[in-house]
């Protein structure tokens, strides 16, 4: 057997793999992740390396007679790097990717990041010696040196800043350093994003210490009891919005820290507002740090280093925070665990929930999954005893009430002759709230302005020539492709039939804002969508200004329904509730239920009670009915029946294989070949759906073919994936077709 080894884990070098022979005496003690000693280079200097793969295939470039052998294995505690390598190997196997892709996912990348250093000089001699040196410098008229020594006589330590202020350069310092009068000291400094956040924070009044209510305390007691009994089964906390889940998380983290361990808190990026960070900072001070996608490489890398060095106990962040190199990780919390953003959309397409459970297993830690609308997968596992299940059914602040919901049938509105985007009910309630100076959120279940452009005469829809999607109209007079940014001016005539009847369809946030201004001219509005939040800080600026009541109505897409508390909001209007029902995913009902429930949860979070108006063309759909009643369990029962009927996850398991190529015939041939071969190899154990064109059949001139494979057992699908990789290696090695695997389980 041979081991593939990386010797430098400084992260840029991950591609440099060396192969060594595993001597028989070590074959039992070496595994993926092992830290080994190897002879290296011409002089066979003994160095350390990490095993990233074990194989019986010798690299073609190596001669079997002169391959070197591993000398020994480091016994004892495994460093965190080894754990991360094992995790990468697990991800490679379960999600399909190269080892290199998997390693790059779990290791923070150190590119050309400069360390920040704090520098200062220190006097090494007593004051008489300094005084003598000063006299001498004065005699010789060394002006700069006199300035320096005068300072040093007064204070023996000078910061770089103080030196700069007095215009003392390193030329002045050097002779004194040589004479041994002073020395230069420096210390690595880490960037601290949390402090930066806190400094930007408006001063708030000190709030008092929260004491957990009985429900919260029971959950904390039960989970800590589990940990003490070494029962590390993942826990689901199903808690309605505002029921105090975050307080429970913090209590559990305190407990874990008291045991000398560390915690990771995953939060969807969009909910990672300063309010959230502030709550954790107040509790854990400088022992907490955060990562997010807007940080610089240096900032991110520093946070990972701080974690490794034991400077912090808690890391908060989106998906990637899962790979924080804590050496004694005791707890991983995944808030809003149902969120789609926990699934990676690049290879390996890992799910943070499953990967967290795997990582926790390695470090003997616990995973806690929290949500007001748990994923059907997690709830199913909890119901079947694979996870513990806890429930928080009341809002933590007793004065805050759940809202009244009204479902409005838009078809009826049209019959009554109301063609506006606001139903009668919603219109009346908006007027009422404007009068009472209470705030309103209008939620639109989609992105951007207006959507697609088509010809009302011939029906032609204007599409991107490189991607098979319709172009979106932006109100600066252009049409834009959201996949590749292809942009053209808004056409005056239909490119297909030359008629003038060309116009935008659908409803966007800008249009909603325009309608609000028309019907409620006195209302002050804010709009939050992809367009208004593309720059750093814009997202929070909007939330802050709405929070401080600088606007009456906040209009936005998905992103407004998450993470922020607005106590003065007493009305939420959901303008087109069913739009998300009509996507091609088997999850569309679940996603709709989650969105509507979260949106409804925004109303009445303060002392005043609230109303939610759900406008829809599909008022009987169970996603809409159950979300209006805020009845998760009723939704779950309907949904799981549907999943059972069609063997969709979590009952069955699903693997999507995407084959892409710039040569359409080659992509088609490839996917047919894979479909045939796995059909022969797996027969009745799997069900093959397709192949078809992907719903977007071309992106950036690359053709996309899709195949679904269903199986009752996820391990079968992993074997299917391995088989497809083999086939690719056998038949398509040097041809330009690319595979992507996507597991849903
Ligand atoms: P969730 O995470 O479930 O949405 P939070 O933890 O954010 O809920 O709690 C909602 C609000 O209730 C917050 O303002 C929080 O400070 C407050 N809260 C939570 N638990 C308590 C408690 N035991 N006593 C008083 N206030 C609480
Ligand atoms: Zn036309
Ligand atoms: Zn395009």
XYZ file of C-alpha atoms and ligand atoms in Angstrom:
774
model
C 0.000 0.000 0.000
C 1.003 3.593 -0.626
C 0.225 6.793 1.170
C -0.273 10.157 -0.467
C 1.220 12.756 1.793
C 1.278 16.523 2.004
C 4.220 17.938 3.870
C 3.370 21.577 4.096
C 0.033 22.418 5.498
C 0.529 26.129 4.971
C -2.379 25.756 2.630
C -1.130 27.052 -0.698
C 0.787 23.843 -1.058
C -2.155 21.497 -0.852
C -1.695 20.328 -4.426
C 1.854 19.138 -3.772
C 1.358 15.503 -2.942
C 4.197 13.033 -2.388
C 3.784 9.300 -2.463
C 5.457 6.972 0.037
C 5.324 3.260 0.642
C 3.624 2.077 3.815
C 5.909 -0.558 5.374
C 4.080 -3.649 6.647
C 4.907 -2.953 10.267
C 2.951 0.345 10.031
C 0.033 -0.800 7.916
C -2.316 -1.078 10.895
C -1.490 2.250 12.457
C -1.665 4.513 9.417
C -4.934 6.057 8.294
C -6.101 9.149 6.484
C -5.132 12.129 8.614
C -2.192 10.385 10.335
C 0.805 12.533 11.109
C 3.860 10.637 9.863
C 7.616 11.093 9.644
C 9.179 10.656 6.225
C 12.624 10.962 4.630
C 12.517 13.997 2.375
C 14.630 15.442 -0.402
C 18.107 14.367 -1.527
C 19.558 14.294 1.961
C 16.599 12.313 3.310
C 16.068 14.834 6.016
C 13.347 13.544 8.371
C 10.236 15.723 8.254
C 6.554 15.593 9.193
C 3.718 15.009 6.763
C -0.009 14.300 6.748
C -1.520 11.290 5.039
C -4.373 12.444 2.841
C -5.083 9.227 0.997
C -4.192 5.539 1.071
C -4.128 3.652 -2.202
C -2.743 0.557 -3.882
C -2.007 2.466 -7.075
C 1.519 3.710 -7.577
C 1.792 7.101 -9.251
C 2.818 6.662 -12.875
C 5.781 9.005 -12.439
C 7.301 6.961 -9.593
C 9.486 3.913 -10.022
C 8.429 1.092 -7.688
C 12.035 0.189 -6.929
C 13.007 3.553 -5.545
C 9.902 4.705 -3.677
C 10.765 5.776 -0.138
C 9.123 4.353 2.946
C 7.382 6.094 5.797
C 9.635 6.030 8.886
C 7.101 6.226 11.698
C 3.689 7.457 12.834
C 3.143 10.045 15.515
C 1.185 8.424 18.294
C -0.995 10.108 20.863
C -3.361 13.020 20.485
C -4.373 13.885 16.942
C -3.804 17.502 15.978
C -6.788 19.400 14.635
C -5.249 19.393 11.139
C -5.522 15.608 11.078
C -9.182 15.852 11.977
C -9.798 18.312 9.179
C -8.077 16.007 6.695
C -10.287 13.134 7.835
C -13.310 15.349 7.426
C -12.210 16.280 3.903
C -11.818 12.630 3.079
C -15.322 11.927 4.388
C -16.721 14.786 2.289
C -14.964 13.546 -0.802
C -16.532 10.135 -0.339
C -20.031 11.331 0.534
C -20.471 14.214 -1.844
C -18.150 13.456 -4.706
C -15.178 15.734 -5.409
C -11.432 15.482 -5.690
C -9.422 15.330 -2.460
C -7.914 18.638 -3.396
C -11.328 20.316 -3.660
C -12.317 18.809 -0.338
C -9.105 19.933 1.387
C -9.478 23.460 0.065
C -12.972 23.516 1.554
C -11.910 22.530 5.062
C -8.599 24.391 5.284
C -8.481 28.145 5.521
C -6.532 29.417 2.567
C -3.389 31.316 3.247
C -2.729 33.202 0.055
C -0.606 36.300 0.002
C -1.938 37.504 3.300
C 0.351 39.769 5.267
C 0.417 39.406 9.009
C -0.214 42.583 10.909
C 2.426 43.383 13.496
C 2.589 45.699 16.422
C 6.093 47.149 16.860
C 7.776 49.080 19.598
C 11.278 49.854 20.900
C 12.513 49.354 24.400
C 15.491 50.759 26.247
C 17.968 48.116 27.443
C 20.106 50.271 29.692
C 19.729 52.401 32.823
C 19.037 56.105 32.814
C 22.623 57.220 33.445
C 23.792 55.414 30.336
C 20.949 56.944 28.345
C 21.789 60.377 29.725
C 25.420 59.930 28.680
C 24.391 58.883 25.180
C 22.127 61.903 24.978
C 24.992 64.273 25.960
C 27.188 62.724 23.312
C 24.498 63.027 20.613
C 24.001 66.674 21.516
C 27.721 67.311 21.240
C 27.864 65.668 17.837
C 24.690 67.479 16.752
C 22.791 64.308 15.794
C 19.420 66.043 15.763
C 17.153 63.025 15.273
C 19.075 60.935 17.762
C 18.736 63.680 20.350
C 14.961 63.675 19.844
C 14.876 59.922 20.305
C 17.056 59.829 23.406
C 15.157 62.692 25.012
C 12.006 60.631 24.636
C 13.645 57.480 25.938
C 14.931 59.200 29.039
C 11.330 60.034 29.884
C 9.782 56.692 28.970
C 11.687 53.478 28.295
C 9.146 52.030 25.791
C 8.075 53.812 22.605
C 5.481 52.591 20.151
C 5.943 52.713 16.406
C 3.251 55.360 16.344
C 5.103 57.615 18.775
C 8.287 57.238 16.745
C 6.477 58.155 13.560
C 4.926 61.176 15.211
C 8.391 62.466 16.152
C 9.712 61.646 12.678
C 12.257 59.153 13.937
C 13.224 56.745 11.174
C 14.843 53.327 11.328
C 18.135 54.961 10.254
C 18.183 56.736 13.605
C 17.364 53.540 15.481
C 19.939 51.261 13.855
C 23.166 52.605 15.444
C 21.562 52.523 18.902
C 20.392 48.952 18.356
C 23.925 47.986 17.302
C 25.376 49.562 20.431
C 22.914 47.559 22.503
C 21.154 50.605 23.955
C 17.703 49.732 22.633
C 15.977 46.840 20.974
C 13.093 46.506 18.557
C 10.253 44.241 19.584
C 7.215 43.128 17.700
C 4.194 40.979 18.176
C 1.820 39.420 15.717
C -1.531 41.151 15.845
C -4.752 39.623 14.690
C -7.491 41.479 12.956
C -10.580 41.550 15.160
C -13.808 41.935 13.181
C -16.048 41.770 16.235
C -14.457 44.817 17.859
C -14.712 46.643 14.589
C -18.408 45.813 14.585
C -18.903 46.934 18.135
C -17.188 50.235 17.478
C -19.641 50.960 14.712
C -22.555 50.163 16.963
C -24.795 52.979 18.133
C -24.565 53.254 21.923
C -27.362 51.246 23.477
C -28.582 51.283 26.998
C -27.459 48.435 29.213
C -30.114 45.783 29.260
C -30.506 43.534 32.243
C -29.356 39.963 32.550
C -31.893 37.510 31.123
C -33.065 34.648 33.298
C -34.201 31.644 31.300
C -37.860 30.742 31.584
C -38.922 27.270 32.618
C -39.175 25.884 29.082
C -35.772 27.198 28.136
C -34.184 25.958 31.349
C -35.670 22.484 30.891
C -34.106 22.199 27.461
C -30.725 23.384 28.706
C -30.874 20.935 31.611
C -31.836 18.041 29.405
C -29.147 18.691 26.824
C -26.382 19.188 29.376
C -27.581 16.018 31.074
C -27.279 14.188 27.739
C -23.739 15.464 27.332
C -22.823 14.309 30.806
C -24.273 10.883 30.062
C -22.170 10.843 26.850
C -25.364 10.741 24.805
C -24.256 12.779 21.814
C -27.281 12.245 19.601
C -27.996 15.511 17.720
C -30.741 17.679 19.237
C -33.455 19.528 17.335
C -34.946 22.576 19.003
C -38.207 23.391 17.293
C -38.981 26.829 18.650
C -41.295 29.418 17.164
C -39.743 32.763 16.222
C -39.003 34.747 19.332
C -39.308 31.796 21.673
C -35.794 32.336 23.004
C -33.716 29.765 21.140
C -30.718 32.077 20.974
C -30.715 32.400 24.770
C -30.719 28.598 25.005
C -27.768 28.412 22.607
C -25.789 30.883 24.693
C -26.450 28.988 27.897
C -25.263 25.760 26.257
C -22.149 27.510 24.981
C -21.355 28.780 28.491
C -21.622 25.243 29.746
C -19.330 23.897 27.025
C -16.754 26.625 27.705
C -16.836 25.779 31.406
C -15.773 22.272 30.375
C -12.743 23.706 28.560
C -14.200 23.173 25.115
C -15.144 25.399 22.196
C -18.281 26.055 20.184
C -19.216 26.918 16.620
C -22.453 28.747 15.850
C -23.665 28.598 12.270
C -26.065 31.336 11.265
C -27.206 32.089 7.722
C -25.166 34.995 6.409
C -28.271 37.102 5.980
C -29.136 36.876 9.685
C -25.610 37.723 10.738
C -26.551 41.249 11.737
C -24.879 43.360 14.351
C -27.808 42.652 16.683
C -26.892 38.979 16.705
C -23.164 39.552 17.040
C -23.789 42.036 19.793
C -25.762 39.536 21.871
C -22.894 37.045 21.708
C -20.305 39.740 22.345
C -22.157 40.923 25.421
C -22.067 37.418 26.818
C -18.622 36.170 25.730
C -16.658 39.377 25.111
C -13.404 38.980 23.232
C -13.632 35.196 23.364
C -16.020 35.309 20.416
C -15.156 35.919 16.805
C -16.921 35.788 13.489
C -16.335 35.096 9.840
C -18.415 36.147 6.877
C -18.085 36.268 3.131
C -17.361 39.971 3.046
C -14.202 39.752 5.118
C -10.821 39.983 3.466
C -8.706 36.844 3.163
C -6.413 38.221 5.847
C -9.229 38.862 8.246
C -10.658 35.372 7.751
C -7.291 33.707 8.044
C -6.542 35.558 11.273
C -9.789 34.348 12.855
C -8.866 30.776 12.051
C -5.406 31.311 13.564
C -6.911 32.805 16.709
C -9.098 29.730 17.025
C -6.136 27.410 16.619
C -4.093 29.342 19.176
C -6.845 29.148 21.758
C -7.545 32.883 21.782
C -11.280 32.407 21.282
C -13.955 29.926 22.356
C -16.838 30.771 20.059
C -16.914 31.215 16.309
C -19.996 32.581 14.613
C -20.519 32.517 10.892
C -22.170 30.993 7.868
C -21.396 27.544 6.425
C -17.628 27.971 6.302
C -17.348 28.635 10.042
C -17.892 24.900 10.407
C -14.233 24.429 9.520
C -12.869 26.529 12.361
C -9.820 24.622 13.634
C -10.798 24.384 17.301
C -8.775 21.624 18.875
C -11.384 20.648 21.444
C -14.688 21.326 19.765
C -17.590 20.493 22.045
C -20.655 22.013 20.434
C -21.918 22.983 17.004
C -25.123 24.986 16.853
C -26.918 25.387 13.561
C -29.503 28.112 13.787
C -32.252 28.189 11.136
C -31.128 24.703 10.250
C -33.704 24.443 7.431
C -31.970 27.169 5.418
C -30.990 26.319 1.864
C -27.768 28.274 2.271
C -26.315 25.454 4.395
C -25.865 23.443 1.268
C -22.761 24.308 -0.727
C -23.295 25.044 -4.373
C -19.749 24.218 -5.416
C -17.941 20.899 -5.238
C -17.981 19.198 -2.850
C -21.668 20.048 -2.576
C -21.758 19.307 1.102
C -24.597 19.969 3.501
C -23.399 21.775 6.613
C -25.873 19.855 8.786
C -24.600 16.398 7.870
C -21.002 17.573 7.788
C -21.377 19.143 11.227
C -22.670 15.855 12.573
C -19.653 14.106 11.092
C -17.240 16.664 12.518
C -18.874 16.462 15.936
C -18.493 12.688 15.881
C -14.747 13.088 15.353
C -14.319 15.521 18.242
C -16.918 13.896 20.522
C -19.030 17.014 20.391
C -22.738 17.660 20.119
C -24.798 19.203 17.312
C -27.854 21.314 18.127
C -30.229 22.187 15.281
C -32.619 25.059 15.852
C -35.493 26.372 13.767
C -39.042 27.666 13.839
C -39.666 25.538 10.773
C -37.325 22.534 10.961
C -36.385 20.861 7.713
C -38.585 17.882 6.933
C -35.397 15.764 7.045
C -34.442 16.759 10.576
C -37.954 16.527 11.938
C -38.362 13.090 10.401
C -35.149 11.905 12.030
C -36.238 13.367 15.348
C -39.630 11.657 15.118
C -37.866 8.383 14.437
C -35.584 8.648 17.412
C -32.373 9.457 15.566
C -32.317 12.942 17.083
C -33.659 14.316 20.351
C -36.560 16.698 19.879
C -37.357 19.783 21.994
C -40.140 22.264 21.593
C -40.477 25.939 22.507
C -44.049 26.941 21.711
C -44.394 30.341 23.379
C -42.774 33.663 22.745
C -40.180 34.424 25.402
C -41.439 37.935 26.015
C -44.923 37.180 27.301
C -46.456 40.445 26.158
C -45.615 39.688 22.533
C -48.450 37.994 20.725
C -48.682 35.857 17.640
C -50.297 37.760 14.795
C -53.775 37.353 13.280
C -53.565 35.978 9.782
C -55.846 36.667 6.854
C -55.671 34.656 3.641
C -56.878 36.651 0.651
C -57.899 34.939 -2.593
C -56.612 37.132 -5.400
C -58.989 35.549 -7.917
C -61.898 36.898 -5.893
C -60.296 40.342 -5.792
C -60.150 40.374 -9.582
C -63.818 39.327 -9.782
C -64.660 42.285 -7.557
C -62.829 44.475 -10.047
C -59.772 45.189 -7.875
C -56.773 45.127 -10.229
C -54.340 46.703 -7.781
C -51.579 44.674 -6.153
C -53.148 45.424 -2.766
C -56.255 43.512 -1.767
C -59.019 45.419 -0.020
C -58.022 43.923 3.326
C -54.385 44.830 2.937
C -55.232 48.330 1.713
C -57.403 49.006 4.748
C -54.817 47.701 7.183
C -52.002 49.722 5.592
C -54.030 52.915 5.989
C -54.797 52.019 9.595
C -51.121 51.437 10.471
C -49.938 54.571 8.713
C -52.412 56.497 10.799
C -51.302 54.841 14.042
C -47.639 55.411 13.106
C -46.913 51.717 13.310
C -44.663 50.030 10.794
C -45.368 47.722 7.865
C -43.385 45.098 5.983
C -44.363 44.168 2.428
C -42.815 40.920 1.360
C -42.448 39.941 -2.259
C -41.595 36.354 -2.904
C -39.025 37.023 -5.629
C -36.051 38.987 -6.748
C -35.456 42.213 -8.620
C -37.586 44.406 -10.810
C -40.383 43.015 -12.920
C -38.895 39.791 -14.225
C -38.929 38.730 -17.841
C -39.710 40.629 -21.022
C -41.974 39.228 -23.677
C -43.894 40.178 -26.759
C -47.652 40.300 -26.212
C -48.188 39.912 -29.904
C -46.212 36.715 -30.684
C -45.362 35.457 -27.200
C -41.593 35.555 -27.746
C -39.634 35.757 -24.469
C -36.270 37.514 -24.638
C -33.522 35.161 -23.500
C -29.801 35.268 -22.898
C -27.954 33.895 -25.926
C -25.415 32.152 -23.646
C -27.678 30.754 -20.956
C -31.099 29.274 -21.338
C -32.841 31.796 -19.092
C -34.931 34.858 -19.696
C -33.277 38.222 -19.283
C -34.480 40.419 -16.433
C -35.539 43.990 -16.928
C -33.744 46.541 -14.766
C -35.195 50.004 -14.502
C -32.109 51.708 -15.925
C -33.402 50.599 -19.307
C -31.403 47.401 -19.668
C -32.029 43.665 -19.754
C -29.597 41.569 -17.709
C -28.836 37.859 -17.460
C -28.559 36.910 -13.774
C -26.300 33.965 -14.555
C -23.626 35.622 -16.701
C -24.413 39.366 -16.520
C -24.961 39.631 -20.274
C -26.624 43.045 -20.741
C -28.512 44.634 -23.627
C -30.593 47.795 -23.909
C -34.336 47.311 -23.538
C -35.519 46.549 -27.099
C -38.106 48.858 -28.685
C -39.417 46.142 -30.952
C -39.798 42.408 -30.684
C -36.654 40.820 -32.172
C -38.818 38.024 -33.531
C -41.869 39.734 -35.088
C -40.925 43.434 -34.943
C -44.142 44.404 -33.167
C -44.092 47.222 -30.627
C -46.036 45.284 -27.995
C -43.017 44.372 -25.948
C -43.198 44.720 -22.186
C -42.152 43.400 -18.821
C -44.200 40.854 -16.963
C -44.433 40.119 -13.304
C -43.936 42.132 -10.214
C -40.705 43.380 -8.698
C -39.829 45.280 -5.566
C -39.269 48.528 -7.446
C -42.704 48.260 -8.961
C -44.237 47.568 -5.560
C -42.516 50.654 -4.209
C -43.896 52.736 -7.066
C -47.417 51.421 -6.372
C -47.093 52.217 -2.680
C -46.100 55.784 -3.475
C -49.074 56.107 -5.786
C -51.673 54.721 -3.391
C -50.196 55.933 -0.111
C -48.381 59.148 -0.989
C -47.737 59.983 2.669
C -45.822 56.753 3.351
C -42.052 56.792 3.664
C -40.582 53.636 2.156
C -37.362 51.624 2.186
C -36.563 48.889 -0.274
C -34.350 45.906 0.354
C -33.397 43.472 -2.385
C -30.297 42.297 -4.256
C -29.962 45.656 -5.988
C -30.032 47.816 -2.872
C -27.754 45.574 -0.788
C -24.919 44.712 -3.121
C -22.356 46.889 -1.315
C -20.843 46.277 2.098
C -22.927 47.747 4.880
C -26.005 48.567 2.791
C -27.989 45.670 4.204
C -27.455 46.885 7.736
C -27.928 50.519 6.906
C -31.432 49.719 5.653
C -32.271 47.590 8.682
C -30.981 50.277 11.030
C -32.899 53.062 9.445
C -36.101 51.007 9.488
C -35.396 50.047 13.090
C -35.088 53.680 14.082
C -38.383 54.337 12.319
C -37.084 56.507 9.544
C -39.559 54.758 7.240
C -43.106 53.434 7.545
C -42.931 50.617 5.037
C -40.116 48.207 4.296
C -40.475 46.460 0.952
C -38.326 43.502 0.128
C -37.593 39.965 -0.920
C -36.638 36.899 1.178
C -33.875 38.807 2.933
C -36.242 40.977 4.997
C -37.889 38.057 6.709
C -34.798 36.970 8.609
C -32.892 37.833 11.680
C -33.987 41.287 12.703
C -36.447 42.299 15.381
C -38.708 45.247 14.646
C -40.966 45.719 17.665
C -42.987 48.455 15.966
C -43.990 46.308 12.978
C -47.636 45.333 13.328
C -48.500 44.473 9.746
C -46.890 42.110 7.282
C -48.278 41.877 3.765
C -47.240 38.939 1.628
C -47.992 40.012 -1.896
C -47.675 36.879 -3.993
C -47.478 33.999 -1.584
C -47.652 31.154 -4.065
C -44.861 32.192 -6.450
C -42.374 29.855 -4.789
C -44.808 26.933 -5.127
C -44.209 26.775 -8.831
C -40.569 25.804 -9.008
C -39.383 22.460 -10.263
C -37.918 21.297 -6.923
C -39.591 18.624 -4.799
C -38.967 21.030 -1.925
C -41.139 23.846 -3.274
C -43.965 23.325 -0.736
C -41.508 23.172 2.118
C -39.698 26.297 0.982
C -42.997 28.147 0.630
C -44.140 27.086 4.082
C -40.848 28.207 5.609
C -40.860 31.576 3.872
C -44.447 32.377 4.761
C -44.072 31.267 8.365
C -40.943 33.345 8.816
C -42.543 36.338 7.136
C -45.636 36.036 9.319
C -43.373 35.772 12.370
C -42.166 39.313 11.715
C -45.476 40.839 12.802
C -46.238 41.684 16.403
C -42.848 40.985 17.930
C -43.271 43.877 20.318
C -46.059 44.692 22.715
C -48.653 45.538 20.078
C -50.458 42.698 18.372
C -50.075 42.297 14.642
C -51.770 41.247 11.426
C -50.480 39.216 8.525
C -52.144 39.313 5.128
C -51.315 36.473 2.761
C -52.402 37.234 -0.813
C -52.504 34.195 -3.060
C -54.026 32.548 -6.107
C -53.875 29.177 -4.370
C -55.563 29.664 -0.977
C -56.296 25.990 -0.358
C -52.730 24.800 -0.741
C -51.538 23.193 2.494
C -48.340 25.263 2.602
C -50.445 28.395 2.686
C -53.132 27.155 5.038
C -50.720 25.697 7.599
C -48.350 28.653 7.523
C -51.282 30.998 8.117
C -52.138 28.918 11.186
C -48.436 28.755 12.137
C -48.981 25.026 12.449
C -45.719 23.275 11.703
C -46.853 19.794 12.666
C -49.900 19.942 10.363
C -47.624 21.000 7.534
C -45.149 18.245 8.317
C -47.816 15.524 8.252
C -49.033 16.582 4.797
C -45.545 16.984 3.437
C -44.159 13.706 4.709
C -47.129 11.868 3.179
C -46.227 13.383 -0.176
C -42.548 12.500 0.210
C -43.486 8.940 1.142
C -45.720 8.556 -1.858
C -42.921 9.554 -4.233
C -39.976 8.214 -2.214
C -38.422 11.642 -1.986
C -35.985 12.471 0.820
C -35.989 11.842 3.721
C -37.763 8.565 2.869
C -35.727 7.815 -0.226
C -32.485 9.409 -1.318
C -31.699 11.341 -4.400
C -28.536 11.914 -6.384
C -28.508 14.470 -9.169
C -25.758 14.068 -11.720
C -25.004 17.071 -13.855
C -22.853 16.555 -16.928
C -21.593 19.685 -18.639
C -19.656 20.227 -21.823
C -19.240 22.874 -24.471
C -19.893 20.043 -26.935
C -23.578 19.201 -26.668
C -23.309 15.813 -28.404
C -20.512 14.762 -26.067
C -22.507 15.735 -22.974
C -25.481 13.779 -24.260
C -23.383 10.740 -25.113
C -21.714 10.829 -21.710
C -24.875 11.030 -19.681
C -26.520 8.232 -21.706
C -23.481 6.059 -21.182
C -23.576 6.641 -17.412
C -27.317 5.995 -17.277
C -26.994 2.696 -19.157
C -24.024 1.416 -17.250
C -25.418 2.112 -13.792
C -28.723 0.643 -14.846
C -26.891 -2.582 -15.704
C -24.789 -2.497 -12.557
C -27.464 -1.584 -9.997
C -30.707 -2.779 -11.556
C -33.669 -2.688 -9.179
C -31.701 -1.083 -6.351
C -32.030 2.265 -8.078
C -34.507 4.207 -10.133
C -33.247 6.405 -12.937
C -35.081 9.569 -13.928
C -33.952 11.228 -17.132
C -31.594 12.176 -18.624
C -32.994 15.583 -19.529
C -31.717 19.041 -20.148
C -31.168 20.886 -16.875
C -33.805 23.549 -16.194
C -31.162 26.016 -17.297
C -29.864 24.016 -20.219
C -26.919 26.209 -21.095
C -24.740 28.515 -18.994
C -21.876 30.497 -20.464
C -22.071 28.343 -23.600
C -21.694 25.125 -21.676
C -24.481 22.546 -22.167
C -26.012 20.968 -19.088
C -27.546 17.486 -18.951
C -29.189 16.157 -15.834
C -29.878 12.700 -14.493
C -31.637 11.807 -11.239
C -30.966 8.570 -9.453
C -33.261 7.554 -6.606
C -32.512 4.841 -4.080
C -33.905 3.770 -0.727
C -30.397 3.660 0.698
C -27.884 6.504 0.575
C -24.921 4.119 0.539
C -26.202 2.726 -2.759
C -26.034 6.233 -4.176
C -22.449 6.623 -2.966
C -21.621 3.414 -4.839
C -23.387 4.813 -7.901
C -21.250 7.924 -7.657
C -18.057 5.849 -7.389
C -19.128 3.842 -10.434
C -19.774 6.987 -12.476
C -16.348 8.342 -11.519
C -14.828 5.073 -12.693
C -16.684 5.271 -15.995
C -15.533 8.825 -16.496
C -11.941 7.750 -15.878
C -12.326 4.825 -18.286
C -14.092 6.442 -21.225
C -13.869 10.194 -20.930
C -10.536 10.828 -19.261
C -9.139 13.332 -21.728
C -12.420 14.593 -23.105
C -13.916 17.839 -22.010
C -16.899 16.732 -20.000
C -17.377 17.642 -16.381
C -19.377 15.983 -13.623
C -21.125 17.449 -10.639
C -22.799 15.368 -7.965
C -25.568 16.641 -5.772
C -26.916 14.454 -2.981
C -30.208 15.056 -1.165
C -30.790 12.774 1.730
P -35.329 33.111 18.906
O -33.844 32.877 18.770
O -36.087 31.863 19.239
O -35.955 33.870 17.781
P -34.508 34.971 20.934
O -33.545 34.218 21.770
O -33.953 35.923 19.954
O -35.541 33.996 20.201
O -35.524 35.714 21.906
C -36.520 36.629 21.448
C -36.544 37.838 22.361
O -36.927 37.437 23.666
C -35.190 38.484 22.492
O -35.365 39.873 22.536
C -34.659 37.964 23.816
O -33.781 38.882 24.424
C -35.916 37.783 24.624
N -35.819 36.678 25.582
C -35.450 35.412 25.324
N -35.492 34.655 26.440
C -35.886 35.473 27.447
C -36.141 35.299 28.848
N -35.966 34.115 29.427
N -36.538 36.377 29.549
C -36.723 37.573 28.957
N -36.511 37.810 27.652
C -36.110 36.782 26.885
Zn -43.169 39.354 -31.222
Zn -26.338 34.525 -19.636
